[in-house]
Coordinates of C-alpha atoms in Angstrom, one line a residue:
M77 CA 0.0 0.0 0.1
A78 CA 2.9 2.3 0.8
I79 CA 4.3 1.7 -2.7
L80 CA 0.9 2.5 -4.2
K81 CA 0.6 5.9 -2.2
S82 CA 4.2 6.9 -3.3
Y83 CA 3.3 6.1 -6.9
G84 CA 0.2 8.3 -6.6
A85 CA 2.2 11.1 -5.2
C86 CA 4.8 10.6 -8.0
L87 CA 2.0 11.1 -10.4
R88 CA 0.7 14.2 -8.8
D89 CA 4.0 15.7 -8.6
S90 CA 4.8 15.1 -12.2
T91 CA 1.8 17.0 -13.7
F92 CA 2.8 18.3 -17.2
Q93 CA 3.7 21.9 -17.0
F94 CA 3.1 23.9 -20.1
P95 CA 3.7 27.7 -20.2
R96 CA 0.5 29.6 -20.2
P97 CA 1.0 33.3 -21.5
S98 CA -1.5 35.9 -20.0
R99 CA -4.2 37.4 -22.2
A100 CA -2.5 40.7 -22.2
D101 CA 0.4 39.3 -24.1
N102 CA 0.8 40.5 -27.5
Y103 CA 1.5 38.0 -30.7
K104 CA 5.2 39.0 -30.6
S105 CA 5.7 37.9 -26.9
R106 CA 3.8 34.8 -27.2
R107 CA 5.9 33.9 -30.2
N108 CA 9.2 34.4 -28.4
I109 CA 8.1 32.0 -25.4
K110 CA 10.2 29.0 -25.2
W111 CA 8.4 25.6 -24.9
R112 CA 9.6 23.7 -21.8
S113 CA 9.5 19.8 -21.9
P114 CA 7.2 18.4 -19.2
Q115 CA 8.8 16.5 -16.3
A116 CA 8.5 12.7 -17.0
A117 CA 6.6 10.7 -14.5
V118 CA 8.9 8.2 -12.9
V119 CA 6.8 5.0 -12.3
P120 CA 8.2 2.9 -9.5
N121 CA 8.5 -0.8 -10.3
F122 CA 6.1 -2.5 -8.0
H123 CA 5.2 -5.5 -10.1
L124 CA 5.3 -8.6 -8.4
P125 CA 6.0 -11.9 -10.3
M126 CA 3.2 -14.5 -10.1
R127 CA 5.3 -17.1 -8.4
S128 CA 4.4 -19.5 -5.7
L129 CA 6.6 -20.0 -2.6
E130 CA 5.5 -23.5 -2.2
V131 CA 8.6 -25.7 -2.4
K132 CA 7.4 -29.0 -1.0
N133 CA 6.7 -30.6 -4.3
R134 CA 8.6 -28.3 -6.7
T135 CA 11.6 -29.5 -8.6
S136 CA 15.2 -27.9 -7.6
A137 CA 17.8 -26.9 -10.0
E138 CA 19.8 -29.5 -8.3
D139 CA 17.3 -32.1 -9.7
I140 CA 17.6 -30.8 -13.2
K141 CA 21.5 -30.7 -13.1
A142 CA 21.6 -34.4 -12.7
L143 CA 19.8 -35.3 -15.9
R144 CA 21.9 -36.9 -18.6
L145 CA 19.5 -37.6 -21.5
I146 CA 17.0 -34.7 -22.4
T147 CA 15.1 -35.1 -25.6
A148 CA 13.7 -32.0 -27.5
I149 CA 10.5 -33.7 -28.3
K150 CA 8.7 -33.4 -31.6
T151 CA 5.2 -31.8 -31.8
P152 CA 3.1 -34.0 -34.1
Y153 CA -0.2 -32.7 -36.0
L154 CA -3.6 -33.7 -37.0
P155 CA -4.4 -33.2 -40.9
D156 CA -5.9 -29.7 -40.0
G157 CA -2.6 -28.6 -38.2
R158 CA -3.8 -28.8 -34.6
F159 CA -1.9 -30.8 -32.1
D160 CA -2.1 -34.8 -32.5
L161 CA -2.1 -35.5 -28.9
E162 CA -2.6 -39.2 -29.2
A163 CA 0.7 -39.3 -31.2
Y164 CA 2.4 -36.9 -29.0
D165 CA 1.4 -39.1 -25.9
D166 CA 3.0 -42.1 -27.7
L167 CA 6.2 -40.4 -28.4
V168 CA 6.7 -39.2 -24.9
N169 CA 6.0 -42.7 -23.6
M170 CA 8.6 -44.2 -26.0
Q171 CA 11.2 -41.7 -24.5
I172 CA 10.3 -42.8 -20.9
E173 CA 10.5 -46.5 -21.8
N174 CA 13.9 -46.0 -23.5
G175 CA 15.3 -44.2 -20.6
A176 CA 15.0 -40.3 -21.4
E177 CA 15.1 -38.5 -18.2
G178 CA 13.6 -35.1 -19.5
V179 CA 11.9 -33.6 -22.4
I180 CA 12.0 -30.1 -23.8
V181 CA 8.5 -29.1 -24.8
G182 CA 7.8 -26.6 -27.5
G183 CA 11.5 -25.9 -28.3
T184 CA 12.9 -25.4 -31.7
T185 CA 12.5 -29.0 -32.5
G186 CA 8.9 -29.2 -31.1
E187 CA 8.2 -25.8 -33.3
G188 CA 7.4 -23.7 -30.4
Q189 CA 8.1 -20.9 -32.8
L190 CA 5.0 -21.9 -34.8
M191 CA 2.6 -22.1 -31.7
S192 CA 0.4 -19.4 -30.0
W193 CA 1.2 -19.0 -26.5
D194 CA -2.2 -20.7 -25.5
E195 CA -1.0 -23.7 -27.5
H196 CA 2.4 -23.6 -25.9
I197 CA 1.2 -23.5 -22.3
M198 CA -1.5 -26.0 -22.9
L199 CA 1.2 -28.5 -24.3
I200 CA 3.4 -27.9 -21.3
G201 CA 0.3 -28.5 -18.9
H202 CA -0.7 -31.5 -20.8
T203 CA 2.8 -33.1 -20.6
V204 CA 3.0 -32.4 -16.9
N205 CA -0.4 -33.8 -16.2
C206 CA 0.2 -37.1 -18.2
F207 CA 3.9 -37.7 -17.6
G208 CA 5.2 -35.2 -14.9
G209 CA 5.6 -38.1 -12.3
S210 CA 7.9 -40.2 -14.8
I211 CA 10.0 -37.7 -16.7
K212 CA 11.1 -34.1 -16.3
V213 CA 9.1 -31.7 -18.2
I214 CA 11.2 -28.5 -19.3
G215 CA 9.0 -25.9 -21.0
N216 CA 10.6 -23.5 -23.6
T217 CA 9.3 -20.3 -22.4
G218 CA 11.9 -18.1 -23.6
S219 CA 11.2 -15.1 -26.0
N220 CA 13.0 -12.2 -27.5
S221 CA 10.7 -9.9 -25.5
T222 CA 11.4 -10.0 -21.9
R223 CA 7.8 -9.2 -21.1
E224 CA 6.6 -12.4 -22.9
A225 CA 9.3 -14.4 -21.4
I226 CA 8.2 -13.4 -17.9
H227 CA 4.6 -14.1 -18.5
A228 CA 5.0 -17.4 -20.2
T229 CA 7.5 -18.5 -17.6
E230 CA 5.0 -17.6 -14.8
Q231 CA 2.2 -19.6 -16.7
G232 CA 4.6 -22.5 -17.4
F233 CA 5.7 -23.0 -13.7
A234 CA 1.9 -22.4 -12.7
V235 CA 0.9 -25.4 -14.8
G236 CA 3.7 -27.5 -13.1
M237 CA 6.6 -27.6 -15.5
H238 CA 9.9 -28.6 -13.6
A239 CA 12.2 -26.2 -15.3
A240 CA 12.3 -23.5 -18.0
L241 CA 14.4 -23.2 -21.1
H242 CA 15.5 -19.7 -22.1
I243 CA 17.1 -18.2 -25.1
N244 CA 18.8 -14.9 -25.5
P245 CA 16.8 -12.2 -27.4
Y246 CA 17.0 -13.0 -31.1
Y247 CA 16.6 -10.6 -34.2
G248 CA 16.3 -7.6 -32.1
K249 CA 19.5 -8.2 -30.2
T250 CA 20.5 -6.5 -27.2
S251 CA 23.7 -5.4 -25.1
L252 CA 25.6 -7.9 -22.8
E253 CA 24.2 -5.9 -19.9
G254 CA 20.8 -6.4 -21.6
L255 CA 21.3 -10.1 -21.7
V256 CA 22.0 -10.1 -18.1
S257 CA 18.8 -8.2 -17.2
H258 CA 16.7 -10.4 -19.4
F259 CA 17.9 -13.5 -17.6
D260 CA 17.8 -11.9 -14.3
S261 CA 14.1 -11.2 -14.9
V262 CA 13.1 -14.9 -15.4
L263 CA 15.7 -16.7 -13.1
P264 CA 13.8 -16.0 -9.9
M265 CA 10.8 -17.9 -11.0
G266 CA 12.4 -21.5 -11.0
P267 CA 15.1 -23.8 -12.2
T268 CA 16.3 -22.6 -15.6
I269 CA 18.4 -23.8 -18.6
I270 CA 19.8 -21.0 -20.6
Y271 CA 20.1 -22.1 -24.4
N272 CA 23.1 -20.7 -26.5
V273 CA 22.7 -21.3 -30.1
P274 CA 24.4 -18.3 -32.1
S275 CA 23.4 -19.9 -35.4
R276 CA 19.8 -19.3 -34.8
T277 CA 19.8 -16.1 -32.6
G278 CA 22.7 -14.3 -34.4
Q279 CA 24.4 -13.6 -31.0
D280 CA 26.5 -15.6 -28.8
I281 CA 25.9 -15.6 -25.0
P282 CA 29.7 -15.2 -23.8
P283 CA 31.2 -16.6 -20.6
R284 CA 31.1 -13.2 -19.1
V285 CA 27.2 -13.1 -19.1
V286 CA 26.9 -16.9 -18.0
N287 CA 29.3 -16.3 -15.3
T288 CA 27.2 -13.4 -14.0
V289 CA 23.9 -15.1 -13.9
A290 CA 25.5 -18.2 -12.6
Q291 CA 25.2 -16.6 -9.2
S292 CA 21.5 -17.3 -9.3
R293 CA 20.7 -20.6 -7.4
N294 CA 17.9 -21.3 -9.9
L295 CA 20.5 -21.5 -12.9
A296 CA 20.6 -25.4 -13.5
G297 CA 23.0 -24.9 -16.4
I298 CA 23.6 -24.1 -20.1
K299 CA 22.6 -25.9 -23.3
E300 CA 25.7 -25.0 -25.3
C301 CA 26.1 -25.2 -29.2
V302 CA 29.2 -23.4 -29.7
G303 CA 31.4 -26.3 -29.3
N304 CA 33.3 -28.5 -26.9
D305 CA 36.0 -26.0 -26.0
R306 CA 33.4 -23.7 -24.6
I307 CA 31.9 -26.5 -22.7
E308 CA 35.1 -27.5 -21.0
Q309 CA 35.5 -23.8 -20.0
Y310 CA 32.3 -23.9 -18.1
T311 CA 32.6 -27.3 -16.6
G312 CA 36.1 -26.3 -15.4
N313 CA 34.3 -23.6 -13.3
G314 CA 31.6 -25.9 -11.8
I315 CA 28.9 -25.0 -14.3
V316 CA 26.5 -27.6 -15.6
V317 CA 26.5 -28.0 -19.2
W318 CA 24.5 -30.1 -21.7
S319 CA 25.7 -30.4 -25.5
G320 CA 23.4 -29.0 -28.0
N321 CA 25.0 -30.7 -30.8
D322 CA 24.3 -34.3 -31.3
D323 CA 27.3 -35.1 -33.3
Q324 CA 29.7 -33.7 -30.5
C325 CA 27.7 -34.9 -27.5
H326 CA 29.7 -38.2 -27.1
D327 CA 33.1 -36.3 -26.7
A328 CA 31.4 -33.5 -24.8
R329 CA 30.2 -36.0 -22.2
W330 CA 33.2 -38.3 -21.8
S331 CA 36.0 -35.8 -22.7
H332 CA 35.0 -32.3 -21.9
G333 CA 33.0 -32.7 -18.7
A334 CA 29.4 -32.1 -20.1
T335 CA 26.5 -33.5 -17.9
G336 CA 24.8 -34.9 -20.9
V337 CA 22.8 -33.8 -24.1
I338 CA 19.8 -32.2 -25.1
S339 CA 19.1 -34.1 -28.1
V340 CA 17.1 -34.2 -31.3
T341 CA 18.3 -37.7 -32.5
S342 CA 16.8 -39.4 -29.3
N343 CA 13.4 -38.7 -31.0
L344 CA 14.4 -41.5 -33.1
V345 CA 16.7 -43.9 -31.2
P346 CA 16.4 -42.9 -27.6
G347 CA 17.7 -46.1 -26.4
L348 CA 21.0 -45.8 -28.3
M349 CA 21.4 -42.1 -27.2
R350 CA 21.0 -43.1 -23.6
E351 CA 23.7 -45.8 -24.0
L352 CA 25.8 -43.1 -25.4
M353 CA 25.3 -40.9 -22.6
F354 CA 25.5 -43.5 -19.9
G355 CA 27.7 -46.4 -21.1
G356 CA 30.9 -44.8 -20.9
K357 CA 33.3 -44.0 -24.0
N358 CA 31.9 -45.8 -27.0
P359 CA 33.4 -44.5 -30.1
S360 CA 32.1 -47.5 -32.3
L361 CA 28.5 -46.7 -31.4
N362 CA 29.1 -42.8 -31.9
A363 CA 30.5 -43.7 -35.3
K364 CA 27.5 -45.9 -35.9
L365 CA 25.1 -42.8 -35.1
L366 CA 27.0 -40.1 -37.0
P367 CA 25.6 -40.9 -40.5
L368 CA 22.1 -40.5 -39.1
I369 CA 22.9 -37.4 -37.2
E370 CA 24.4 -35.9 -40.4
W371 CA 21.3 -36.9 -42.4
L372 CA 19.0 -35.3 -39.7
F373 CA 20.9 -31.8 -39.9
Q374 CA 21.5 -31.4 -43.6
E375 CA 18.6 -29.1 -43.7
P376 CA 17.5 -26.9 -40.7
N377 CA 16.1 -28.8 -37.8
P378 CA 13.2 -29.9 -37.5
I379 CA 12.8 -30.8 -41.3
G380 CA 14.8 -34.1 -41.1
L381 CA 13.2 -35.3 -37.9
N382 CA 9.6 -34.6 -39.1
T383 CA 10.4 -36.4 -42.4
A384 CA 12.0 -39.2 -40.4
L385 CA 9.2 -39.7 -37.9
A386 CA 6.5 -39.7 -40.6
Q387 CA 8.6 -42.4 -42.4
L388 CA 8.6 -44.5 -39.4
G389 CA 4.8 -44.2 -39.2
V390 CA 4.8 -42.8 -35.7
V391 CA 3.3 -39.4 -36.7
R392 CA 1.2 -38.2 -39.5
P393 CA 3.0 -36.8 -42.4
V394 CA 1.6 -33.3 -41.8
F395 CA 4.0 -30.2 -41.8
R396 CA 3.0 -26.7 -40.4
L397 CA 4.6 -24.3 -42.9
P398 CA 7.1 -23.1 -43.6
Y399 CA 8.5 -26.4 -42.8
V400 CA 8.4 -29.1 -45.8
P401 CA 9.6 -32.6 -46.1
L402 CA 13.1 -33.8 -47.4
P403 CA 13.0 -34.7 -51.0
L404 CA 12.4 -38.2 -52.3
A405 CA 16.1 -39.0 -52.7
K406 CA 16.8 -38.2 -49.1
R407 CA 13.9 -40.2 -47.9
V408 CA 15.4 -43.2 -49.7
E409 CA 18.7 -42.4 -47.8
F410 CA 16.8 -42.6 -44.6
V411 CA 15.2 -46.0 -45.3
N412 CA 18.8 -47.3 -46.0
L413 CA 20.0 -45.8 -42.7
V414 CA 17.3 -47.4 -40.8
K415 CA 18.2 -50.8 -42.2
E416 CA 22.0 -50.3 -41.4
I417 CA 21.4 -49.2 -37.9
G418 CA 18.5 -51.7 -37.2
R419 CA 14.8 -51.0 -37.4
E420 CA 14.6 -52.3 -33.8
N421 CA 16.6 -49.4 -32.4
F422 CA 14.1 -46.9 -33.7
V423 CA 10.8 -45.7 -32.2
G424 CA 7.6 -47.4 -33.6
E425 CA 6.8 -50.6 -34.8
K426 CA 5.8 -50.1 -38.4
D427 CA 8.0 -50.8 -41.3
V428 CA 10.0 -47.8 -42.5
M429 CA 8.5 -46.2 -45.7
V430 CA 9.8 -43.9 -48.4
L431 CA 6.5 -42.0 -48.8
D432 CA 5.4 -40.3 -52.0
D433 CA 5.3 -36.6 -52.2
E434 CA 1.6 -36.6 -52.4
D435 CA 1.4 -38.2 -48.8
F436 CA 2.7 -35.2 -47.0
A437 CA 0.2 -32.4 -46.1
L438 CA 1.5 -28.9 -45.7
V439 CA -0.6 -26.6 -43.4
G440 CA -0.4 -22.8 -43.5
R441 CA -3.6 -22.0 -41.6
Y442 CA -4.3 -23.9 -38.4

C-alpha cells in the first residue's frame, strides 16, 4: 500500500507543466516564449511476479542438473494442423520406456516458434499432467521479448513444469548488460536452463554473461551449441552444461565434462542415445550414429526429424509451414540408414517407408 501511495504522489508531483501566457501578451511576446519539456513521471517498479513460494513438491535446480539425456520432443499434428495429442503421448511414452530423463516441450524441435502462447502453455500443462511423475518436463518459455518471457514462464511454472528453457533475445539483439537483465528477470521463478545457439539467434552468449547469471541458485545449467572448448571452459568452473550438438555430444560427455545432451536424435533412437550418455566411452556406437545425425541436420532442424518420424509411421506426415519434407532421394537415404542401424533401435513398430510426395500435407492455416 505504501508503494501505491508513493506512486500516486509521484504522478501528482509530475503533472505536465506547459507555459500559459496571459491574455495581455501580444502576438510577438507569445511567439518568443520557449517551450519547456514536461517533467516525466517516474513510475516505481512495484510489479510482483506471479510465483508461488511453495517448495514441498517443486523440482530444484539440483534435480535438473542431474539429468543426462533430455529429448527435445517433436510436436505432431492432425491433418488440419492442430496438435495430435495421441501421437504426442505415444512419442513421450517411448522416450520414458527407453530411458530419457527429461523432455523439452515447445523448443525449436517441437516448433514452439509456430505455436500461439495458448497452444504452448497447454502442451506444457498436458505433458506435466500426463507424464510429470515419470519424466522431467522443461518448457521452452523463452522469447526475444522480456515481457513475453516473464509471462510465459509464470504460466509454465503455474501449470507445473519442472524447469524453463530460455534463449537470448534474437533478431532484436541487445547488449551484454541487456542479456544479464533479461535472464535476471526470469531466473527468480524457478530452475532454468539457458540456451546458447548463435546460429539461430545471431548472437553468442559469452562466458562473461553466463558467469554473472550463474550466481543465481536457479540456474540449472547451459545448453551450449558453440562447441566442446566452450563446454570445457564452463565445466572447469563448476557450471553444468548439456551439449546442444548431437554430433559432438559423445566427446562432450566423456572428454569435456558435459553432464549430458539435449538431443534431437533421441526422438528416433532414444535407447542408443541413452547408451551413448550412460555407458562410458563408446566411439564405435558414436561412429554408427554419426551418419544418421548428419542426415538429420542436412537441412535446418526439425525438417529432417519431421520427415523421419513420418517415414517411421509414428506421426502423420503433416507439416506446419514453412517446414516442408525432405525430397524423395533423401527419404530413400533414410530408409537405408534405418536398415543399417537396425529397425529395432528406432521408435515405433511399423516398417519404414519412403512415402510419396503426395502423402505429405502442408498446412499454412491452423
